Coordinates of C-alpha atoms in Angstrom, one line a residue:
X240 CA -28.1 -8.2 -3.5
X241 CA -28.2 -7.2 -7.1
X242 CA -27.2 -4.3 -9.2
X243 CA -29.8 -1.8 -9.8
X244 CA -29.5 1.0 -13.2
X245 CA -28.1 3.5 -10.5
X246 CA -25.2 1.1 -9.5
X247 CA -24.1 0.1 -13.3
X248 CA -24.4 3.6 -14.1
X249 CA -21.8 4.5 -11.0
X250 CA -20.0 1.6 -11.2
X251 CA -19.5 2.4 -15.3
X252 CA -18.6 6.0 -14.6
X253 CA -16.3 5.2 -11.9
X254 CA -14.4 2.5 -14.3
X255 CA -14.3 4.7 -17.5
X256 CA -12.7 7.8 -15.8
X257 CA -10.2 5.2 -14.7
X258 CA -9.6 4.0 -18.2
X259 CA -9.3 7.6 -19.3
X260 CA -6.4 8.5 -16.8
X261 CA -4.2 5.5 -17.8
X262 CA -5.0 6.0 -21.2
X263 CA -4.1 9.9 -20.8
X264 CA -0.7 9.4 -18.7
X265 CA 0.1 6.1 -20.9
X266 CA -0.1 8.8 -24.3
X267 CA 1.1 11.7 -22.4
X268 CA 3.2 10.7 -19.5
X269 CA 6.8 11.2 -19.9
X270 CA 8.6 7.4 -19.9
X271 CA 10.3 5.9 -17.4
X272 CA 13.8 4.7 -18.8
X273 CA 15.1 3.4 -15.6
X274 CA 13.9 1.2 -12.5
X275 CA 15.2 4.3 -10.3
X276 CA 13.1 6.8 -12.7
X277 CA 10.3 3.9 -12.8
X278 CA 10.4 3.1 -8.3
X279 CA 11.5 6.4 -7.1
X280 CA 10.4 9.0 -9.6
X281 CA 14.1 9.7 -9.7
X282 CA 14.0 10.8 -6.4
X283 CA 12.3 14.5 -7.4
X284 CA 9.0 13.8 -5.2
X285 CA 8.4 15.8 -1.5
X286 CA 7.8 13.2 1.3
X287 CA 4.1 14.4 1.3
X288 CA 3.3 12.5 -1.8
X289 CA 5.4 9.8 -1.1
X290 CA 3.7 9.2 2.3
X291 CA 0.4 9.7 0.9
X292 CA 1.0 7.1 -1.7
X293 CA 2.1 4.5 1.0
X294 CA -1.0 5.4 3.3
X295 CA -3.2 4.9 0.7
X296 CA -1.7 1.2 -0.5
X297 CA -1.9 0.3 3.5
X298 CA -5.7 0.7 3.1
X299 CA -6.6 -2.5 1.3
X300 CA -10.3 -3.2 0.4
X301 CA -10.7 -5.4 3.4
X302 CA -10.3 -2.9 5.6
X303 CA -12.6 -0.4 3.7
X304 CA -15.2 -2.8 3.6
X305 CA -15.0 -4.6 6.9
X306 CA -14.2 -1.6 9.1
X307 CA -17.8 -0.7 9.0
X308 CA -19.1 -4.3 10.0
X309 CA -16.6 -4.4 12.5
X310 CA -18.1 -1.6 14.0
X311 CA -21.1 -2.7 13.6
X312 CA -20.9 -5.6 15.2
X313 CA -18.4 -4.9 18.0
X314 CA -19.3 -1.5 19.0
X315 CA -16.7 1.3 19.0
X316 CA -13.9 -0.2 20.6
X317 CA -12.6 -0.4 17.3
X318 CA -11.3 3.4 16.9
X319 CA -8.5 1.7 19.0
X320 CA -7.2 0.3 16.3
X321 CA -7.9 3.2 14.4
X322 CA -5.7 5.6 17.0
X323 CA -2.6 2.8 17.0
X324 CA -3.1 3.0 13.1
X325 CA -2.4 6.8 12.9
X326 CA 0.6 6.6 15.2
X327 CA 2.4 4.1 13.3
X328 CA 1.6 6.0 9.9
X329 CA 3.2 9.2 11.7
X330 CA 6.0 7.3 13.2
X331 CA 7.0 5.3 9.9
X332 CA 6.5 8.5 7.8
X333 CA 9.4 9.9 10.4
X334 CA 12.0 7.1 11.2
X335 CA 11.6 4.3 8.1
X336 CA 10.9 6.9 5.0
X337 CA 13.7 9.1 5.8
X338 CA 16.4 6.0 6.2
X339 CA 14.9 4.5 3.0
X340 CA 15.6 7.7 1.4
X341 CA 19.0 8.4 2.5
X342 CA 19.8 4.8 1.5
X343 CA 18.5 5.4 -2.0
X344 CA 16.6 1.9 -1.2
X345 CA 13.3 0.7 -2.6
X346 CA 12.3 -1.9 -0.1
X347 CA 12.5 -3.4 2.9
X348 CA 14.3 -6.3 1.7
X349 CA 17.0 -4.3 0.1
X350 CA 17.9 -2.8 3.6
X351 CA 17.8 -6.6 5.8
X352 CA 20.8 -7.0 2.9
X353 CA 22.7 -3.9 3.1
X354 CA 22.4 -4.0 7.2
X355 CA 22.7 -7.6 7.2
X356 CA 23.4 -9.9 4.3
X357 CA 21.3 -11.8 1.5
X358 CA 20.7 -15.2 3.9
X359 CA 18.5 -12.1 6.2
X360 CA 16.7 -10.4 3.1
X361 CA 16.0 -14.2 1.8
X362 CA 14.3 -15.3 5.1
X363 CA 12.6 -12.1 5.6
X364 CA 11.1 -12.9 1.7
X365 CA 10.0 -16.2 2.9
X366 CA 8.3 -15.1 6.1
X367 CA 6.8 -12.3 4.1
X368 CA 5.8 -14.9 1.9
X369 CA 4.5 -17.4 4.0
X370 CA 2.3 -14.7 6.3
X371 CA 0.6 -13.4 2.6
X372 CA -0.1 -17.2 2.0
X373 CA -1.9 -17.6 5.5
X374 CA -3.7 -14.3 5.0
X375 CA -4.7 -15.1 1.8
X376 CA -6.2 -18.4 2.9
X377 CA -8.0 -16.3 6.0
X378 CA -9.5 -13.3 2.9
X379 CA -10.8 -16.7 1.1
X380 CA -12.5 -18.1 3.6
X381 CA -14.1 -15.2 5.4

Protein backbone atom coordinates (compact mmCIF):
# COMPACT_ATOMS: atom_id res chain seq x y z
CA UNK A 1 0.00 0.00 0.00
CA UNK A 2 1.17 3.51 -0.57
CA UNK A 3 0.24 6.87 0.49
CA UNK A 4 -2.06 8.70 -1.82
CA UNK A 5 -2.27 13.08 -1.69
CA UNK A 6 -5.49 12.45 0.51
CA UNK A 7 -3.42 10.45 3.20
CA UNK A 8 -0.27 13.00 3.39
CA UNK A 9 -2.70 15.64 3.49
CA UNK A 10 -4.48 13.84 6.73
CA UNK A 11 -1.64 12.44 7.92
CA UNK A 12 0.12 16.24 7.80
CA UNK A 13 -2.97 17.77 9.41
CA UNK A 14 -3.30 15.27 11.99
CA UNK A 15 0.61 15.81 12.93
CA UNK A 16 0.71 19.71 12.83
CA UNK A 17 -2.38 20.17 15.14
CA UNK A 18 -0.31 17.95 17.36
CA UNK A 19 2.78 20.15 17.10
CA UNK A 20 0.54 23.13 17.81
CA UNK A 21 -0.91 21.85 21.14
CA UNK A 22 2.55 20.99 22.67
CA UNK A 23 3.90 24.03 21.31
CA UNK A 24 0.71 25.99 22.86
CA UNK A 25 0.83 24.24 26.47
CA UNK A 26 4.80 24.13 26.37
CA UNK A 27 4.49 28.44 25.97
CA UNK A 28 1.44 28.70 27.90
CA UNK A 29 1.10 25.86 30.35
CA UNK A 30 1.81 26.72 33.87
CA UNK A 31 5.25 24.62 34.94
CA UNK A 32 5.43 21.83 36.91
CA UNK A 33 8.02 22.52 39.80
CA UNK A 34 7.58 19.26 41.45
CA UNK A 35 7.34 15.34 40.59
CA UNK A 36 3.92 15.45 42.71
CA UNK A 37 2.75 18.74 40.58
CA UNK A 38 4.46 16.94 37.42
CA UNK A 39 2.63 12.82 38.24
CA UNK A 40 -0.39 13.85 40.05
CA UNK A 41 -1.38 17.35 38.87
CA UNK A 42 -0.96 18.04 42.58
CA UNK A 43 -3.70 16.00 43.28
CA UNK A 44 -6.49 18.81 42.01
CA UNK A 45 -7.90 16.41 39.14
CA UNK A 46 -11.70 14.58 39.55
CA UNK A 47 -11.33 10.78 39.07
CA UNK A 48 -13.17 11.22 35.72
CA UNK A 49 -10.19 12.56 33.99
CA UNK A 50 -7.91 10.56 35.80
CA UNK A 51 -9.66 7.31 34.69
CA UNK A 52 -10.04 8.59 31.23
CA UNK A 53 -6.40 9.24 30.97
CA UNK A 54 -5.56 5.56 32.09
CA UNK A 55 -8.24 4.03 29.73
CA UNK A 56 -6.93 5.74 26.96
CA UNK A 57 -2.97 4.69 27.66
CA UNK A 58 -4.51 0.81 28.05
CA UNK A 59 -5.50 1.22 24.37
CA UNK A 60 -2.17 0.74 22.71
CA UNK A 61 -2.06 0.80 18.79
CA UNK A 62 -2.01 -2.90 18.65
CA UNK A 63 -5.15 -3.25 19.84
CA UNK A 64 -6.57 -0.38 17.62
CA UNK A 65 -5.25 -1.83 14.71
CA UNK A 66 -5.62 -5.55 15.25
CA UNK A 67 -8.98 -5.51 16.92
CA UNK A 68 -10.49 -5.21 13.50
CA UNK A 69 -8.45 -8.14 11.88
CA UNK A 70 -9.22 -10.09 14.79
CA UNK A 71 -12.64 -9.75 13.98
CA UNK A 72 -12.25 -10.30 10.90
CA UNK A 73 -10.76 -13.27 10.89
CA UNK A 74 -12.26 -14.97 13.96
CA UNK A 75 -15.78 -13.79 13.78
CA UNK A 76 -17.40 -12.09 16.73
CA UNK A 77 -16.39 -14.05 19.56
CA UNK A 78 -14.15 -11.39 20.18
CA UNK A 79 -16.64 -8.85 21.92
CA UNK A 80 -15.82 -11.33 24.76
CA UNK A 81 -12.89 -9.84 25.32
CA UNK A 82 -14.29 -6.65 24.69
CA UNK A 83 -17.10 -7.24 27.72
CA UNK A 84 -14.20 -8.71 30.30
CA UNK A 85 -12.30 -5.38 29.08
CA UNK A 86 -15.06 -3.00 30.37
CA UNK A 87 -15.43 -4.86 33.63
CA UNK A 88 -11.99 -4.61 34.70
CA UNK A 89 -11.79 -0.84 33.51
CA UNK A 90 -14.94 -0.29 35.95
CA UNK A 91 -13.59 -2.46 38.62
CA UNK A 92 -9.94 -0.85 38.66
CA UNK A 93 -11.46 2.68 38.28
CA UNK A 94 -13.42 1.55 41.87
CA UNK A 95 -11.02 -0.58 44.02
CA UNK A 96 -7.09 0.31 42.63
CA UNK A 97 -7.67 4.26 41.75
CA UNK A 98 -9.15 5.05 44.99
CA UNK A 99 -6.33 3.13 47.19
CA UNK A 100 -3.65 4.71 44.90
CA UNK A 101 -5.20 7.92 45.76
CA UNK A 102 -5.56 7.72 49.45
CA UNK A 103 -1.94 6.47 49.44
CA UNK A 104 -0.70 9.58 47.63
CA UNK A 105 1.16 6.76 45.42
CA UNK A 106 2.10 6.95 41.71
CA UNK A 107 2.57 3.42 40.84
CA UNK A 108 2.15 0.08 41.36
CA UNK A 109 5.49 -0.51 42.39
CA UNK A 110 5.45 2.18 45.06
CA UNK A 111 2.52 0.22 46.81
CA UNK A 112 4.33 -3.74 46.56
CA UNK A 113 7.00 -1.45 48.87
CA UNK A 114 4.81 0.25 51.25
CA UNK A 115 2.56 -3.17 51.62
CA UNK A 116 5.51 -5.19 51.42
CA UNK A 117 9.11 -4.18 51.17
CA UNK A 118 11.70 -3.04 48.33
CA UNK A 119 12.89 -7.07 47.66
CA UNK A 120 8.65 -7.28 46.47
CA UNK A 121 8.63 -3.89 44.32
CA UNK A 122 12.14 -5.07 42.82
CA UNK A 123 10.84 -8.49 41.62
CA UNK A 124 7.62 -7.10 40.60
CA UNK A 125 10.09 -4.50 38.29
CA UNK A 126 11.77 -7.52 36.96
CA UNK A 127 8.76 -9.60 36.09
CA UNK A 128 7.25 -6.45 34.64
CA UNK A 129 10.37 -6.17 32.87
CA UNK A 130 10.80 -9.45 31.65
CA UNK A 131 6.92 -9.85 30.29
CA UNK A 132 7.51 -6.25 28.16
CA UNK A 133 10.71 -7.93 26.83
CA UNK A 134 8.65 -11.12 25.69
CA UNK A 135 5.85 -8.93 24.34
CA UNK A 136 8.08 -6.89 22.61
CA UNK A 137 9.69 -9.78 20.88
CA UNK A 138 5.89 -11.20 20.00
CA UNK A 139 4.84 -7.02 18.42
CA UNK A 140 8.24 -7.62 16.36
CA UNK A 141 7.63 -10.56 14.97
CA UNK A 142 3.93 -10.44 14.14
Amino acid sequence: LRFSGWDYAVFSVMFSVSVAIGFYYACTGGKQRTQREYLMADRSMSVLPVSLSLLASFMSAITVLGTPAEVYTNGTMYWMFGVTYVIMIVLTAHIFLPTFYKLGITSTYEYLEKRFNKAVRTLGAIVFTLNMIIYMGLVLYA
